[in-house]
Amino acid sequence: MENPGHTSYADDPKIDALVNETIGRVADKWTLLVLEALEEAGARRFSDLGRSVPGISQKMLTQTLRQMEREGLVSREVFAEVPPRVEYRLTDLGHELGEAFCGVWQWAERNLARIEAARADYDARKAP
Amino acid sequence: MENPGHTSYADDPKIDALVNETIGRVADKWTLLVLEALEEAGARRFSDLGRSVPGISQKMLTQTLRQMEREGLVSREVFAEVPPRVEYRLTDLGHELGEAFCGVWQWAERNLARIEAARADYDARKAP
DNA sequence: CTGAATCCGCTCTGATACTG
DNA sequence: CAGTATCAGAGCGGATTCAG
């Protein structure tokens, strides 16, 4: 504890703001789920992806993929065929992000019970 | 690589859904910022926190702190004084989450330039 | 099949005012 | 100081429709 070097991620508040903004764009629900879906398979096409992400709508899938593409997390390959085929895959950057999130994922998985207990406890104290 | 064990975080889809839901509640913008602010200082009072989190409104600060308290991330200590004083600090759980997010933070910081470049490139291709 | 475009309800947020 | 209450605007996200 004390200060092993992980408390301050950036000394420059300018950088800090940029980092926060970046995380904000990258850490939303659908992005996480698509990231996970793409980590399991090397490449996936649009509909396939839609089917493997639980409750995502076509609009949100499109939107999420566009944003991820813009941030450089996924690459998009269009095949000149009929019917059209488009494949998405993680870039190196995207894969690295997936690995980084791995820690958060594991934290959540490891502490599900604790969190559930905390919530139950809180609710019990609030509405007895 | 191929499959070093970090692709599938949970075999049980039930658990997987729970984990996603948990992350959804814990990975929002304000929570991240408050988490960071609280990691730097052991304990902080309400207004102090408000001042150290860039553009947060009083309403969002209250809301975020309540939720974090509910999830067991922060503890809230009220002092019976006048004027009132309330101190917030991270629980062990909260601190562990902070460490888990450290990886994402570092990823973002390390790749700011790459992301910026990807975005510029994407925008250039889209609107030339 | 892979999208883009539109309509629309609902939530999330910020501003403001008020309380203990 | 540390909140709660309320209201209005912005934006998210789903359903549907249309196009290449």
GROMACS .gro file of C-alpha atoms in nm, chain A:
model
  128
    1MET     CA    1   0.000   0.000   0.000
    2GLU     CA    2   0.126   0.348   0.079
    3ASN     CA    3   0.245   0.424  -0.270
    4PRO     CA    4   0.363   0.142  -0.493
    5GLY     CA    5   0.322   0.366  -0.794
    6HIS     CA    6  -0.031   0.302  -0.899
    7THR     CA    7  -0.206   0.591  -0.733
    8SER     CA    8  -0.113   0.861  -0.977
    9TYR     CA    9  -0.140   0.752  -1.336
   10ALA     CA   10  -0.032   1.080  -1.483
   11ASP     CA   11   0.129   1.379  -1.325
   12ASP     CA   12   0.008   1.611  -1.596
   13PRO     CA   13  -0.361   1.695  -1.541
   14LYS     CA   14  -0.389   1.750  -1.916
   15ILE     CA   15  -0.288   1.392  -1.983
   16ASP     CA   16  -0.509   1.278  -1.702
   17ALA     CA   17  -0.811   1.440  -1.864
   18LEU     CA   18  -0.726   1.284  -2.198
   19VAL     CA   19  -0.691   0.943  -2.039
   20ASN     CA   20  -1.025   0.979  -1.866
   21GLU     CA   21  -1.192   1.084  -2.186
   22THR     CA   22  -1.040   0.793  -2.370
   23ILE     CA   23  -1.152   0.546  -2.108
   24GLY     CA   24  -1.497   0.698  -2.122
   25ARG     CA   25  -1.521   0.620  -2.488
   26VAL     CA   26  -1.382   0.274  -2.453
   27ALA     CA   27  -1.537   0.144  -2.135
   28ASP     CA   28  -1.904   0.126  -2.218
   29LYS     CA   29  -2.118  -0.181  -2.190
   30TRP     CA   30  -2.145  -0.279  -2.555
   31THR     CA   31  -1.780  -0.218  -2.629
   32LEU     CA   32  -1.685  -0.452  -2.348
   33LEU     CA   33  -1.916  -0.723  -2.473
   34VAL     CA   34  -1.803  -0.696  -2.832
   35LEU     CA   35  -1.445  -0.694  -2.716
   36GLU     CA   36  -1.505  -1.015  -2.531
   37ALA     CA   37  -1.685  -1.173  -2.825
   38LEU     CA   38  -1.400  -1.084  -3.058
   39GLU     CA   39  -1.136  -1.211  -2.823
   40GLU     CA   40  -1.283  -1.557  -2.832
   41ALA     CA   41  -1.284  -1.577  -3.210
   42GLY     CA   42  -1.023  -1.436  -3.441
   43ALA     CA   43  -1.263  -1.292  -3.694
   44ARG     CA   44  -1.637  -1.259  -3.703
   45ARG     CA   45  -1.888  -1.124  -3.946
   46PHE     CA   46  -2.158  -0.878  -3.859
   47SER     CA   47  -2.457  -1.104  -3.804
   48ASP     CA   48  -2.247  -1.364  -3.633
   49LEU     CA   49  -2.126  -1.103  -3.392
   50GLY     CA   50  -2.478  -0.982  -3.334
   51ARG     CA   51  -2.586  -1.331  -3.244
   52SER     CA   52  -2.302  -1.388  -3.003
   53VAL     CA   53  -2.357  -1.067  -2.807
   54PRO     CA   54  -2.655  -1.128  -2.580
   55GLY     CA   55  -2.910  -0.847  -2.618
   56ILE     CA   56  -2.752  -0.609  -2.863
   57SER     CA   57  -2.962  -0.443  -3.132
   58GLN     CA   58  -2.844  -0.400  -3.487
   59LYS     CA   59  -2.814  -0.029  -3.436
   60MET     CA   60  -2.599  -0.056  -3.128
   61LEU     CA   61  -2.381  -0.320  -3.289
   62THR     CA   62  -2.317  -0.096  -3.588
   63GLN     CA   63  -2.258   0.205  -3.370
   64THR     CA   64  -2.026   0.020  -3.135
   65LEU     CA   65  -1.824  -0.132  -3.417
   66ARG     CA   66  -1.786   0.207  -3.585
   67GLN     CA   67  -1.662   0.363  -3.268
   68MET     CA   68  -1.425   0.077  -3.197
   69GLU     CA   69  -1.296   0.102  -3.549
   70ARG     CA   70  -1.244   0.472  -3.503
   71GLU     CA   71  -1.049   0.419  -3.183
   72GLY     CA   72  -0.836   0.163  -3.360
   73LEU     CA   73  -0.963  -0.134  -3.161
   74VAL     CA   74  -1.104  -0.337  -3.449
   75SER     CA   75  -1.033  -0.372  -3.817
   76ARG     CA   76  -1.302  -0.407  -4.077
   77GLU     CA   77  -1.257  -0.612  -4.393
   78VAL     CA   78  -1.515  -0.601  -4.669
   79PHE     CA   79  -1.532  -0.883  -4.921
   80ALA     CA   80  -1.664  -0.795  -5.264
   81GLU     CA   81  -1.912  -1.076  -5.274
   82VAL     CA   82  -2.281  -1.125  -5.299
   83PRO     CA   83  -2.426  -1.158  -5.053
   84PRO     CA   84  -2.194  -0.908  -4.885
   85ARG     CA   85  -1.955  -1.028  -4.622
   86VAL     CA   86  -1.777  -0.812  -4.368
   87GLU     CA   87  -1.536  -0.944  -4.111
   88TYR     CA   88  -1.429  -0.778  -3.793
   89ARG     CA   89  -1.126  -0.863  -3.586
   90LEU     CA   90  -0.935  -0.710  -3.300
   91THR     CA   91  -0.629  -0.505  -3.375
   92ASP     CA   92  -0.323  -0.534  -3.155
   93LEU     CA   93  -0.448  -0.231  -2.969
   94GLY     CA   94  -0.786  -0.391  -2.916
   95HIS     CA   95  -0.633  -0.711  -2.795
   96GLU     CA   96  -0.415  -0.525  -2.549
   97LEU     CA   97  -0.718  -0.346  -2.415
   98GLY     CA   98  -0.887  -0.680  -2.371
   99GLU     CA   99  -0.595  -0.800  -2.167
  100ALA     CA  100  -0.602  -0.484  -1.958
  101PHE     CA  101  -0.969  -0.533  -1.885
  102CYS     CA  102  -0.895  -0.887  -1.790
  103GLY     CA  103  -0.796  -0.761  -1.448
  104VAL     CA  104  -1.127  -0.586  -1.397
  105TRP     CA  105  -1.312  -0.890  -1.521
  106GLN     CA  106  -1.131  -1.112  -1.280
  107TRP     CA  107  -1.191  -0.867  -1.000
  108ALA     CA  108  -1.563  -0.874  -1.070
  109GLU     CA  109  -1.572  -1.249  -1.097
  110ARG     CA  110  -1.365  -1.298  -0.786
  111ASN     CA  111  -1.577  -1.058  -0.581
  112LEU     CA  112  -1.927  -1.128  -0.702
  113ALA     CA  113  -2.025  -1.265  -0.366
  114ARG     CA  114  -1.873  -0.976  -0.172
  115ILE     CA  115  -2.046  -0.720  -0.390
  116GLU     CA  116  -2.375  -0.900  -0.366
  117ALA     CA  117  -2.339  -0.911   0.011
  118ALA     CA  118  -2.250  -0.543   0.030
  119ARG     CA  119  -2.554  -0.454  -0.172
  120ALA     CA  120  -2.786  -0.669   0.030
  121ASP     CA  121  -2.644  -0.520   0.346
  122TYR     CA  122  -2.684  -0.165   0.217
  123ASP     CA  123  -3.040  -0.226   0.106
  124ALA     CA  124  -3.125  -0.385   0.437
  125ARG     CA  125  -2.994  -0.083   0.626
  126LYS     CA  126  -3.176   0.156   0.397
  127ALA     CA  127  -3.518  -0.003   0.378
  128PRO     CA  128  -3.575  -0.221   0.684
   0.00000   0.00000   0.00000
